[in-house]
């Protein structure tokens, strides 16, 4: 019984962690290469989820929605980069915080103007809506397994791209020393705009995949943005490997905390304490994790430069 | 050293004088405000003005560490919240005297800042931003979970604190004057501090920490003192805020509140003495005006903030400075 519970939680944690990784990957590369704090990253995730939900509803197909929404979001991301974000690269972090915070406010409100304040429902593909028997006596939702599969595939693809291609080499060079990469002939501007497109697309994938599980609503980007920042800080800024490890760590700790802490509290302190303090303590866990990591390793687990 | 600094005729870059040409007219306007609003029949705005002053105080305390110490704290709202809770919790226990609860809020804000600073100041840059956020989130969830003090729903205060001296804080105008008094004192104290040796060392640390260390300054200690002090003043602002709305809730401590304080400082001008004040006033007034025009006021607010970033890179105060000395 407990073994199955643990397995289920581990899979949930893996699934959440991989989705976090999709967000954190783009965020950490933007940060690592252009030294840019982008608070609007979560807004692209939100816009992606809305576009995918809308196109999926209009076309009647989850898959058309996913493909169309991801492409449309990537275009929006590139336009944003070319018009506004590009002007903020040379500025200090505080200007970037204010500028991208402004974009975040505008994005939330623009979404509210177009789609209204009510959450937009999103259905998962019918083929994946049932459970799958993994072990005798243990079945797991097919859709969540699918998310895990997509997450792993994207992570593998990104890994191959970054470690085994010429573009990946330039990305790594840019992350560890932008000026030097530029001097060696890398067109950092172009590299970066394409990278931004990829990062935006990854956000949109995460938004579209999580859409049927969570509500597609205004402000959905903010809470997950904070988690994505926690992930890249734990992993070490600019490091894809760190982002993956950090994302899995945060995903597992968060999921485990949400189910195990109330149980633990229930046994130690009684049901009343479990119901009230349990969820809050579980929410605190990832911040304790981050503070602990930064206390022992002030530059994250896999610092990529300096 | 400090004597020679004081005798210098020309003020150094590290000096941030109150500039009496600004301070005195400003004070006169602020003092006359309730009477003017009364005469215009717009008494509602006395409350708005108190709120602006309180946020100006909180933003200025953040500017002390962010603008002058280079410490980008993303958890400042936590200290405001802990100060507010101090007043709320003490009042629940029957303590209503502002002479007890407000200093207590100051001390509590400072204590939390001291402990958090002790750990956080080991890190630098973005890691510092994130670790201060982490601690603020921990305090946020702590207060959410403590059902004794309202948990998620918050805590209602039965009345405003009592100050005696023939003043009744339930009266909005009198409350405004008390807030003004406290804010002016705190503001004056911060200005004094920045122009003293302590402030000069702090700004030196902001410019080049390694060099200040090499010069023999106990850099960590200076930063920790500044961080603690900023937390304490934020706690005091929290005490005023609890009284303003007669309500305390974890929402005060959410990360978005810390972000808003930071936005106020950046908007007004990082490292300008009046930056926090200008930022808080412009931000809150803008909010107020836009809400009157459209339900999509956040879009307008975002657009204005974006325009400020692109057109006035160092905040609104930098525009005045450029005009003052061409």
Coordinates of C-alpha atoms in Angstrom, one line a residue:
Chain A
X1 CA 0.0 0.0 0.0
X2 CA 2.6 2.5 1.1
X3 CA 4.9 1.4 -1.7
X4 CA 2.3 2.1 -4.3
X5 CA 1.5 5.5 -2.7
X6 CA 5.2 6.4 -2.9
X7 CA 5.5 5.3 -6.5
X8 CA 2.4 7.3 -7.4
X9 CA 3.8 10.4 -5.7
X10 CA 7.2 9.9 -7.3
X11 CA 5.5 9.8 -10.8
X12 CA 3.5 12.9 -9.9
X13 CA 6.7 14.6 -8.8
X14 CA 8.5 13.6 -11.9
X15 CA 5.7 14.9 -14.1
X16 CA 5.5 18.2 -12.3
X17 CA 9.3 18.5 -12.2
X18 CA 9.6 17.9 -16.0
X19 CA 7.0 20.6 -16.7
X20 CA 8.9 23.0 -14.4
X21 CA 12.0 22.1 -16.4
X22 CA 10.4 23.3 -19.7
X23 CA 9.9 26.7 -18.1
X24 CA 13.2 26.8 -16.3
X25 CA 15.3 25.8 -19.4
X26 CA 14.2 29.0 -21.3
X27 CA 14.5 31.1 -18.2
X28 CA 18.0 30.0 -17.3
X29 CA 19.4 30.4 -20.8
X30 CA 18.0 33.9 -21.1
X31 CA 19.5 34.6 -17.7
X32 CA 22.8 32.8 -18.3
X33 CA 23.5 34.3 -21.7
X34 CA 22.0 37.8 -21.7
X35 CA 22.1 38.3 -17.9
X36 CA 18.5 39.3 -18.1
X37 CA 15.8 38.8 -15.5
X38 CA 12.6 38.1 -17.3
X39 CA 9.6 38.2 -15.1
X40 CA 7.4 38.0 -18.2
X41 CA 8.5 34.4 -18.8
X42 CA 5.5 33.2 -16.9
X43 CA 3.2 35.4 -18.9
X44 CA 4.3 33.6 -22.1
X45 CA 3.4 30.3 -20.4
X46 CA 0.0 31.8 -19.6
X47 CA -0.5 33.1 -23.2
X48 CA 0.6 29.8 -24.5
X49 CA -2.0 27.9 -22.4
X50 CA -4.8 30.3 -23.6
X51 CA -3.9 30.0 -27.2
X52 CA -3.6 26.2 -27.1
X53 CA -6.9 25.9 -25.3
X54 CA -8.6 28.2 -27.8
X55 CA -7.3 26.6 -30.9
X56 CA -8.0 23.1 -29.5
X57 CA -11.6 24.1 -28.7
X58 CA -12.0 25.7 -32.2
X59 CA -10.5 22.8 -34.1
X60 CA -11.8 20.1 -31.9
X61 CA -8.4 18.5 -31.7
X62 CA -5.9 18.7 -28.8
X63 CA -3.0 18.1 -31.1
X64 CA -3.9 20.9 -33.6
X65 CA -4.3 23.2 -30.6
X66 CA -0.9 22.2 -29.2
X67 CA 1.0 22.6 -32.5
X68 CA -0.8 25.9 -33.5
X69 CA -0.7 27.4 -30.0
X70 CA 3.0 26.6 -29.5
X71 CA 3.9 28.2 -32.9
X72 CA 1.7 31.3 -32.3
X73 CA 3.3 31.8 -28.8
X74 CA 6.8 31.5 -30.2
X75 CA 5.9 34.2 -32.7
X76 CA 4.6 36.4 -29.9
X77 CA 7.8 35.7 -27.9
X78 CA 10.0 36.8 -30.8
X79 CA 8.0 39.9 -31.4
X80 CA 8.3 40.8 -27.7
X81 CA 12.0 40.2 -27.8
X82 CA 12.6 42.3 -30.9
X83 CA 10.4 45.3 -29.8
X84 CA 11.0 45.6 -26.0
X85 CA 13.2 43.0 -24.3
X86 CA 16.1 43.7 -26.6
X87 CA 16.3 47.3 -25.3
X88 CA 16.7 46.0 -21.7
X89 CA 19.7 43.7 -22.2
X90 CA 22.3 46.4 -21.6
X91 CA 20.5 47.8 -18.5
X92 CA 20.9 46.8 -14.9
X93 CA 18.8 44.1 -13.3
X94 CA 16.5 46.5 -11.6
X95 CA 15.4 48.1 -14.9
X96 CA 14.8 44.6 -16.2
X97 CA 12.7 43.8 -13.2
X98 CA 10.6 46.9 -13.6
X99 CA 10.3 46.6 -17.4
X100 CA 9.3 42.9 -17.4
X101 CA 7.0 43.4 -14.5
X102 CA 5.2 46.1 -16.6
X103 CA 4.9 43.5 -19.4
X104 CA 3.5 41.0 -16.9
X105 CA 0.8 43.4 -15.8
X106 CA -0.1 44.2 -19.4
X107 CA -0.1 40.6 -20.5
X108 CA -2.5 39.7 -17.6
X109 CA -4.8 42.5 -18.5
X110 CA -4.6 41.8 -22.3
X111 CA -5.6 38.2 -21.6
X112 CA -8.5 39.4 -19.5
X113 CA -9.6 41.7 -22.3
X114 CA -9.6 38.9 -24.8
X115 CA -10.8 35.9 -22.8
X116 CA -12.5 37.4 -19.8
X117 CA -11.8 36.7 -16.1
X118 CA -13.3 33.2 -16.0
X119 CA -11.0 30.3 -16.3
X120 CA -11.0 28.6 -19.8
X121 CA -11.7 24.9 -19.6
X122 CA -9.5 22.6 -21.5
X123 CA -10.1 18.9 -22.3
X124 CA -7.4 16.3 -22.5
X125 CA -7.2 14.2 -25.6
X126 CA -9.8 11.4 -25.4
X127 CA -7.3 8.7 -26.3
X128 CA -5.3 9.6 -23.2
X129 CA -8.1 10.2 -20.7
X130 CA -8.1 6.7 -19.2
X131 CA -5.8 5.0 -16.7
X132 CA -3.0 2.7 -17.6
X133 CA -2.3 -0.4 -15.4
X134 CA 1.4 -0.1 -14.6
X135 CA 1.6 -2.8 -12.0
X136 CA -0.9 -5.3 -10.8
X137 CA -3.2 -3.3 -8.6
X138 CA -1.7 0.0 -9.6
X139 CA -2.9 2.1 -12.5
X140 CA -1.8 5.6 -13.4
X141 CA -3.5 8.3 -15.6
X142 CA -2.4 7.9 -19.2
X143 CA -2.3 11.6 -19.7
X144 CA 0.2 12.1 -16.9
X145 CA 2.4 9.3 -18.3
X146 CA 2.2 11.1 -21.6
X147 CA 3.4 14.4 -20.0
X148 CA 6.3 12.5 -18.4
X149 CA 7.2 11.1 -21.8
X150 CA 7.0 14.5 -23.5
X151 CA 9.1 16.1 -20.7
X152 CA 11.8 13.4 -21.0
X153 CA 11.8 13.6 -24.8
X154 CA 12.2 17.4 -24.7
X155 CA 14.9 17.2 -22.0
X156 CA 16.8 14.7 -24.1
X157 CA 16.4 16.8 -27.2
X158 CA 17.7 19.9 -25.4
X159 CA 20.6 17.9 -24.0
X160 CA 21.6 16.7 -27.4
X161 CA 21.1 20.2 -28.9
X162 CA 23.3 21.8 -26.2
X163 CA 26.0 19.3 -25.9
X164 CA 26.3 17.8 -29.4
X165 CA 25.7 20.6 -31.9
X166 CA 27.5 23.7 -33.1
X167 CA 24.6 25.9 -32.0
X168 CA 24.7 24.2 -28.6
X169 CA 28.4 25.0 -28.3
X170 CA 27.7 28.7 -29.0
X171 CA 24.9 28.6 -26.4
X172 CA 27.3 27.2 -23.8
X173 CA 30.0 29.7 -24.8
X174 CA 27.5 32.5 -24.6
X175 CA 26.4 31.4 -21.1
X176 CA 29.9 31.2 -19.7
X177 CA 31.3 34.4 -21.3
X178 CA 29.1 36.4 -23.7
X179 CA 31.8 39.0 -24.7
X180 CA 34.3 36.2 -25.5
X181 CA 31.7 34.3 -27.5
X182 CA 31.0 37.5 -29.5
X183 CA 34.6 38.1 -30.1
X184 CA 35.0 34.6 -31.4
X185 CA 32.4 35.2 -34.1
X186 CA 29.2 34.1 -32.6
X187 CA 26.3 36.4 -33.6
X188 CA 24.9 36.6 -30.1
X189 CA 21.9 38.8 -31.1
X190 CA 20.7 36.2 -33.6
X191 CA 21.5 33.3 -31.4
X192 CA 19.6 34.9 -28.7
X193 CA 16.5 35.7 -30.7
X194 CA 16.3 32.1 -31.8
X195 CA 17.0 30.9 -28.3
X196 CA 14.2 33.1 -27.1
X197 CA 11.8 31.5 -29.6
X198 CA 12.8 28.1 -28.4
X199 CA 12.4 29.1 -24.7
X200 CA 8.9 30.6 -25.5
X201 CA 7.9 27.5 -27.3
X202 CA 8.9 25.3 -24.3
X203 CA 6.9 27.6 -22.0
X204 CA 3.9 27.2 -24.3
X205 CA 4.3 23.4 -24.4
X206 CA 4.3 23.3 -20.6
X207 CA 1.2 25.6 -20.5
X208 CA -0.7 23.5 -23.0
X209 CA 0.2 20.2 -21.3
X210 CA -0.7 21.4 -17.8
X211 CA -3.8 23.1 -19.1
X212 CA -6.1 20.1 -18.7
X213 CA -4.8 19.4 -15.2
X214 CA -4.8 22.9 -13.8
X215 CA -7.1 25.8 -14.6
X216 CA -6.2 28.0 -17.6
X217 CA -6.6 31.4 -15.9
X218 CA -5.2 34.9 -15.5
X219 CA -2.3 35.0 -13.2
X220 CA -1.4 31.3 -13.7
X221 CA 2.0 32.4 -14.8
X222 CA 3.1 34.1 -11.6
X223 CA 3.1 31.2 -9.1
X224 CA 4.9 28.9 -11.6
X225 CA 7.4 31.7 -12.5
X226 CA 8.5 31.8 -8.9
X227 CA 8.9 28.1 -8.9
X228 CA 10.9 28.3 -12.1
X229 CA 13.2 30.9 -10.5
X230 CA 13.6 28.6 -7.5
X231 CA 14.6 25.8 -9.8
X232 CA 17.3 27.8 -11.7
X233 CA 18.7 29.2 -8.5
X234 CA 19.0 25.8 -6.9
X235 CA 20.5 24.3 -10.1
X236 CA 22.9 27.2 -10.8
X237 CA 22.1 29.9 -13.2
X238 CA 22.8 29.3 -16.9
X239 CA 23.1 25.6 -16.5
X240 CA 20.7 23.3 -18.4
X241 CA 21.9 20.3 -16.3
X242 CA 21.3 22.3 -13.2
X243 CA 17.8 23.3 -14.4
X244 CA 16.9 19.7 -15.0
X245 CA 18.2 18.5 -11.6
X246 CA 16.7 21.5 -9.8
X247 CA 13.3 21.0 -11.5
X248 CA 13.2 17.3 -10.6
X249 CA 14.2 18.1 -7.0
X250 CA 11.6 20.8 -6.6
X251 CA 8.9 18.7 -8.3
X252 CA 9.6 15.7 -6.1
X253 CA 10.0 17.7 -2.8
X254 CA 6.8 19.8 -3.6
X255 CA 4.7 16.8 -4.5
X256 CA 6.0 14.6 -1.7
X257 CA 5.5 17.4 0.8
X258 CA 1.9 18.0 -0.2
X259 CA 1.0 14.3 0.4
X260 CA 3.4 13.1 3.0
X261 CA 3.6 16.0 5.4
X262 CA -0.1 16.0 6.2
X263 CA 0.1 12.3 6.8
X264 CA 3.1 12.7 9.0
X265 CA 1.5 15.5 10.9
X266 CA -1.6 13.4 11.3
X267 CA 0.3 10.6 12.9
X268 CA 2.5 12.9 15.1
X269 CA 0.1 15.7 16.1
X270 CA -3.4 14.5 15.3
X271 CA -5.8 15.3 12.4
X272 CA -6.5 18.9 13.4
X273 CA -2.9 19.9 13.0
X274 CA -2.6 17.9 9.8
X275 CA -5.5 19.8 8.2
X276 CA -4.3 23.2 9.2
X277 CA -0.5 23.2 9.4
X278 CA 0.1 20.4 6.9
X279 CA -0.5 22.2 3.6
X280 CA 1.4 25.3 4.7
X281 CA 4.4 23.4 5.9
X282 CA 4.4 21.5 2.6
X283 CA 4.4 24.8 0.7
X284 CA 7.4 26.0 2.8
X285 CA 9.5 22.9 2.0
X286 CA 10.8 24.0 -1.4
X287 CA 11.8 27.4 0.1
X288 CA 13.6 25.6 2.9
X289 CA 15.3 23.5 0.2
X290 CA 16.4 26.6 -1.7
X291 CA 17.6 28.4 1.4
X292 CA 19.5 25.3 2.4
X293 CA 21.1 24.9 -1.0
X294 CA 22.2 28.5 -1.1
X295 CA 23.5 28.4 2.4
X296 CA 25.9 25.5 1.6
X297 CA 26.4 26.3 -2.1
X298 CA 25.8 30.1 -2.6
X299 CA 26.0 29.7 -6.4
X300 CA 23.7 26.8 -6.8
X301 CA 24.4 23.1 -7.4
X302 CA 25.9 23.4 -10.9
X303 CA 27.3 26.9 -11.2
X304 CA 28.0 27.5 -14.9
X305 CA 30.3 30.5 -14.9
X306 CA 32.7 32.5 -12.7
Chain B
X1 CA 37.5 61.6 9.3
X2 CA 33.9 62.5 9.8
X3 CA 34.9 66.0 11.0
X4 CA 36.8 66.7 7.8
X5 CA 33.9 65.4 5.8
X6 CA 31.5 67.7 7.5
X7 CA 33.7 70.7 6.9
X8 CA 33.9 70.2 3.2
X9 CA 32.3 73.0 1.3
X10 CA 31.3 71.0 -1.7
X11 CA 29.1 68.0 -1.0
X12 CA 30.4 64.7 -2.2
X13 CA 28.6 62.3 -4.5
X14 CA 27.8 60.2 -1.4
X15 CA 25.9 63.1 0.2
X16 CA 22.1 63.1 -0.1
X17 CA 21.0 66.3 1.5
X18 CA 17.4 66.8 2.4
X19 CA 17.5 70.0 0.3
X20 CA 15.4 72.4 2.3
X21 CA 14.1 74.0 -0.9
X22 CA 12.2 70.8 -1.5
X23 CA 11.7 69.5 2.0
X24 CA 10.0 72.6 3.5
X25 CA 7.5 73.3 0.8
X26 CA 6.7 69.6 0.7
X27 CA 6.2 69.5 4.4
X28 CA 3.9 72.6 4.2
X29 CA 1.8 71.0 1.5
X30 CA 1.6 67.7 3.4
X31 CA 0.6 69.5 6.6
X32 CA -2.1 71.5 4.9
X33 CA -3.5 68.6 2.9
X34 CA -6.3 67.5 5.3
X35 CA -7.6 71.0 5.7
X36 CA -7.6 71.5 1.9
X37 CA -9.3 68.2 1.2
X38 CA -11.8 69.0 3.9
X39 CA -12.6 72.4 2.3
X40 CA -13.0 70.6 -1.1
X41 CA -15.2 68.0 0.5
X42 CA -12.9 65.2 -0.6
X43 CA -12.3 63.7 2.8
X44 CA -12.0 60.3 1.2
X45 CA -8.6 61.3 -0.1
X46 CA -7.2 61.8 3.5
X47 CA -7.2 58.0 3.8
X48 CA -5.5 57.7 0.4
X49 CA -2.8 60.2 1.5
X50 CA -2.1 58.3 4.7
X51 CA -1.7 55.1 2.7
X52 CA 0.7 56.8 0.3
X53 CA 2.8 58.1 3.3
X54 CA 2.9 54.6 4.8
X55 CA 4.0 53.0 1.5
X56 CA 6.5 55.8 1.0
X57 CA 8.0 54.9 4.4
X58 CA 8.2 51.2 3.5
X59 CA 9.6 52.0 0.1
X60 CA 12.2 54.4 1.6
X61 CA 13.3 51.8 4.0
X62 CA 13.8 49.4 1.1
X63 CA 15.7 52.1 -0.8
X64 CA 18.1 52.4 2.1
X65 CA 19.4 48.9 1.5
X66 CA 18.5 48.6 -2.2
X67 CA 19.5 52.0 -3.5
X68 CA 22.3 52.9 -1.1
X69 CA 23.5 49.5 0.0
X70 CA 23.1 47.6 -3.3
X71 CA 21.1 44.8 -1.5
X72 CA 18.2 43.9 -3.8
X73 CA 15.8 42.4 -1.2
X74 CA 12.8 40.6 -2.7
X75 CA 11.3 39.9 0.7
X76 CA 10.8 43.3 2.1
X77 CA 7.0 42.9 2.4
X78 CA 7.6 40.2 5.0
X79 CA 8.9 42.8 7.5
X80 CA 6.0 45.0 6.8
X81 CA 3.7 42.1 7.4
X82 CA 5.4 41.0 10.6
X83 CA 5.1 44.5 11.9
X84 CA 1.5 44.6 11.0
X85 CA 0.9 41.2 12.7
X86 CA 2.7 42.4 15.8
X87 CA 0.1 45.2 16.2
X88 CA -2.8 42.8 15.4
X89 CA -1.7 40.0 17.7
X90 CA -0.9 42.4 20.6
X91 CA -4.3 44.0 20.1
X92 CA -6.0 40.6 20.2
X93 CA -4.2 40.2 23.5
X94 CA -5.7 43.5 24.7
X95 CA -2.7 45.8 24.2
X96 CA -4.0 48.8 22.4
X97 CA -1.4 51.5 23.2
X98 CA 0.5 52.6 20.2
X99 CA 3.4 53.4 22.5
X100 CA 3.8 49.7 23.1
X101 CA 2.7 48.1 19.9
X102 CA 4.5 50.4 17.4
X103 CA 7.9 50.1 19.0
X104 CA 7.2 46.4 19.3
X105 CA 6.5 46.2 15.5
X106 CA 9.8 48.1 14.9
X107 CA 11.7 45.6 17.1
X108 CA 10.0 42.5 15.5
X109 CA 10.7 43.8 12.0
X110 CA 14.3 44.4 12.9
X111 CA 14.7 41.0 14.6
X112 CA 13.4 39.1 11.6
X113 CA 15.6 41.2 9.3
X114 CA 18.6 40.5 11.5
X115 CA 18.2 36.7 11.5
X116 CA 17.3 36.6 7.7
X117 CA 20.1 39.0 6.9
X118 CA 22.6 36.8 8.9
X119 CA 21.9 34.0 6.4
X120 CA 21.1 35.8 3.2
X121 CA 24.0 38.2 3.2
X122 CA 26.3 35.3 2.6
X123 CA 25.0 35.3 -1.0
X124 CA 25.3 37.8 -3.7
X125 CA 23.4 39.2 -6.7
X126 CA 20.5 37.1 -7.9
X127 CA 21.1 34.5 -5.3
X128 CA 20.5 37.2 -2.7
X129 CA 17.3 38.2 -4.4
X130 CA 16.1 34.7 -4.4
X131 CA 17.1 33.8 -0.8
X132 CA 15.3 36.9 0.6
X133 CA 12.3 35.8 -1.4
X134 CA 12.6 32.3 0.1
X135 CA 12.5 33.6 3.6
X136 CA 9.6 35.9 2.9
X137 CA 7.6 33.0 1.4
X138 CA 8.4 30.9 4.5
X139 CA 7.0 33.7 6.8
X140 CA 4.0 34.1 4.4
X141 CA 3.1 30.4 4.6
X142 CA 3.8 30.4 8.4
X143 CA 1.2 33.1 8.9
X144 CA -1.2 31.3 6.5
X145 CA -1.0 28.2 8.7
X146 CA -1.4 29.8 12.1
X147 CA -5.2 29.6 12.5
X148 CA -5.0 31.2 16.0
X149 CA -4.3 34.5 14.3
X150 CA -6.7 34.1 11.4
X151 CA -4.6 32.0 9.0
X152 CA -5.7 32.6 5.5
X153 CA -8.6 34.9 6.4
X154 CA -6.5 37.4 8.3
X155 CA -7.1 39.2 11.6
X156 CA -9.5 42.1 12.1
X157 CA -8.5 44.8 14.5
X158 CA -11.2 46.0 16.8
X159 CA -10.0 49.6 16.7
X160 CA -7.0 51.7 15.8
X161 CA -4.2 51.9 18.4
X162 CA -4.4 54.5 21.1
X163 CA -1.7 57.2 21.4
X164 CA -3.2 59.4 24.1
X165 CA -2.1 63.0 24.0
X166 CA -5.7 64.0 23.3
X167 CA -5.5 62.4 19.8
X168 CA -8.1 60.0 18.4
X169 CA -6.7 57.8 15.7
X170 CA -10.2 56.8 14.6
X171 CA -10.4 60.3 13.2
X172 CA -8.9 60.0 9.7
X173 CA -7.3 63.5 9.7
X174 CA -5.7 62.9 13.1
X175 CA -4.5 59.5 12.0
X176 CA -3.0 61.2 9.0
X177 CA -1.1 63.7 11.1
X178 CA 0.3 60.9 13.3
X179 CA 1.4 58.9 10.2
X180 CA 2.9 62.1 8.8
X181 CA 4.8 62.7 12.1
X182 CA 6.2 59.2 12.2
X183 CA 7.1 59.2 8.5
X184 CA 8.9 62.5 8.7
X185 CA 10.9 61.4 11.7
X186 CA 11.9 58.1 10.1
X187 CA 12.7 59.9 6.8
X188 CA 14.8 62.5 8.6
X189 CA 16.6 59.7 10.5
X190 CA 17.4 57.8 7.2
X191 CA 18.7 61.0 5.6
X192 CA 20.9 61.7 8.6
X193 CA 22.2 58.2 8.5
X194 CA 23.0 58.3 4.8
X195 CA 25.0 61.6 5.2
X196 CA 26.8 60.3 8.2
X197 CA 29.9 58.1 8.1
X198 CA 27.7 55.0 8.2
X199 CA 25.9 56.0 5.0
X200 CA 29.1 56.8 3.2
X201 CA 30.6 53.4 4.1
X202 CA 27.4 51.7 3.0
X203 CA 27.5 53.5 -0.4
X204 CA 31.2 52.6 -0.7
X205 CA 30.2 49.0 -0.2
X206 CA 27.6 49.3 -2.9
X207 CA 30.3 50.6 -5.3
X208 CA 33.0 48.2 -4.5
X209 CA 32.7 45.7 -1.7
X210 CA 36.1 44.1 -2.1
X211 CA 37.8 47.5 -1.9
X212 CA 35.9 48.4 1.3
X213 CA 36.9 45.1 2.8
X214 CA 40.5 45.8 1.9
X215 CA 40.3 49.2 3.5
X216 CA 39.5 47.4 6.7
X217 CA 35.7 48.0 7.0
X218 CA 33.7 45.2 8.5
X219 CA 31.6 45.0 5.3
X220 CA 29.3 42.2 6.5
X221 CA 28.5 44.0 9.8
X222 CA 27.6 47.3 8.0
X223 CA 25.4 45.4 5.6
X224 CA 23.7 43.5 8.4
X225 CA 23.1 46.7 10.4
X226 CA 21.6 48.4 7.4
X227 CA 19.4 45.4 6.5
X228 CA 18.2 45.1 10.1
X229 CA 17.4 48.8 10.3
X230 CA 15.5 48.7 7.0
X231 CA 13.5 45.7 8.3
X232 CA 12.7 47.6 11.5
X233 CA 11.5 50.6 9.7
X234 CA 9.4 48.4 7.4
X235 CA 8.0 46.8 10.5
X236 CA 7.0 50.3 11.7
X237 CA 5.3 51.0 8.4
X238 CA 3.5 47.7 8.8
X239 CA 2.2 48.8 12.2
X240 CA 0.8 52.0 10.6
X241 CA -0.7 49.9 7.8
X242 CA -2.5 47.6 10.2
X243 CA -4.0 50.6 11.8
X244 CA -4.9 52.2 8.5
X245 CA -7.1 49.3 7.4
X246 CA -7.9 47.8 10.8
X247 CA -7.0 44.5 9.2
X248 CA -4.0 42.2 8.9
X249 CA -3.6 39.3 6.6
X250 CA -0.9 37.1 5.0
X251 CA -1.7 38.9 1.7
X252 CA 0.4 41.8 3.1
X253 CA 3.5 39.5 2.9
X254 CA 3.0 37.9 -0.5
X255 CA 5.9 38.1 -2.9
X256 CA 3.9 40.4 -5.2
X257 CA 3.8 42.9 -2.3
X258 CA 7.6 42.8 -2.1
X259 CA 7.7 43.2 -5.9
X260 CA 5.4 46.2 -5.6
X261 CA 7.7 47.9 -3.1
X262 CA 10.6 47.3 -5.3
X263 CA 8.7 48.7 -8.3
X264 CA 7.9 51.8 -6.3
X265 CA 11.6 52.3 -5.5
X266 CA 12.8 51.7 -9.1
X267 CA 10.0 53.9 -10.4
X268 CA 10.9 56.8 -8.1
X269 CA 14.7 56.4 -8.4
X270 CA 17.0 53.9 -6.9
X271 CA 19.5 55.6 -4.6
X272 CA 17.7 59.0 -4.6
X273 CA 16.7 60.1 -1.1
X274 CA 13.2 61.0 -2.3
X275 CA 13.0 58.0 -4.7
X276 CA 10.8 55.9 -2.4
X277 CA 8.4 58.8 -1.7
X278 CA 8.0 59.8 -5.3
X279 CA 7.7 56.2 -6.4
X280 CA 5.0 55.3 -3.8
X281 CA 3.0 58.5 -4.5
X282 CA 3.1 58.1 -8.3
X283 CA 2.3 54.4 -8.2
X284 CA -0.6 54.6 -5.9
X285 CA -2.0 57.8 -7.4
X286 CA -1.7 56.3 -10.9
X287 CA -3.6 53.2 -9.7
X288 CA -6.3 55.4 -8.2
X289 CA -6.7 57.5 -11.3
X290 CA -6.7 54.6 -13.8
X291 CA -9.2 52.6 -11.7
X292 CA -11.6 55.5 -12.3
X293 CA -11.2 55.3 -16.0
X294 CA -11.2 51.7 -17.0
X295 CA -11.6 48.2 -15.5
X296 CA -8.4 47.4 -17.4
X297 CA -6.4 49.8 -15.4
X298 CA -3.5 47.4 -14.9
X299 CA -2.8 47.6 -18.6
X300 CA -2.4 51.4 -18.3
X301 CA -0.3 51.0 -15.2
X302 CA 2.0 48.5 -17.1
X303 CA 2.2 50.8 -20.1
X304 CA 3.3 53.8 -17.9
X305 CA 5.8 51.7 -16.0
X306 CA 7.3 50.4 -19.3
X307 CA 7.5 54.0 -20.6
X308 CA 9.3 55.1 -17.5
X309 CA 11.9 52.2 -17.8
X310 CA 12.5 53.0 -21.5
X311 CA 12.6 56.8 -21.2
X312 CA 13.9 57.5 -17.7
X313 CA 16.3 54.7 -17.0
X314 CA 17.1 55.8 -13.5
X315 CA 13.6 56.5 -12.3
X316 CA 11.6 59.7 -12.1
X317 CA 13.9 61.5 -9.7
X318 CA 16.7 61.3 -12.3
X319 CA 14.5 63.6 -14.5
X320 CA 14.4 66.3 -11.9
X321 CA 18.1 66.0 -11.2
X322 CA 18.9 66.5 -14.9
X323 CA 16.9 69.7 -15.0
X324 CA 18.3 71.0 -11.8
X325 CA 21.9 70.8 -12.9
X326 CA 22.2 71.1 -16.7

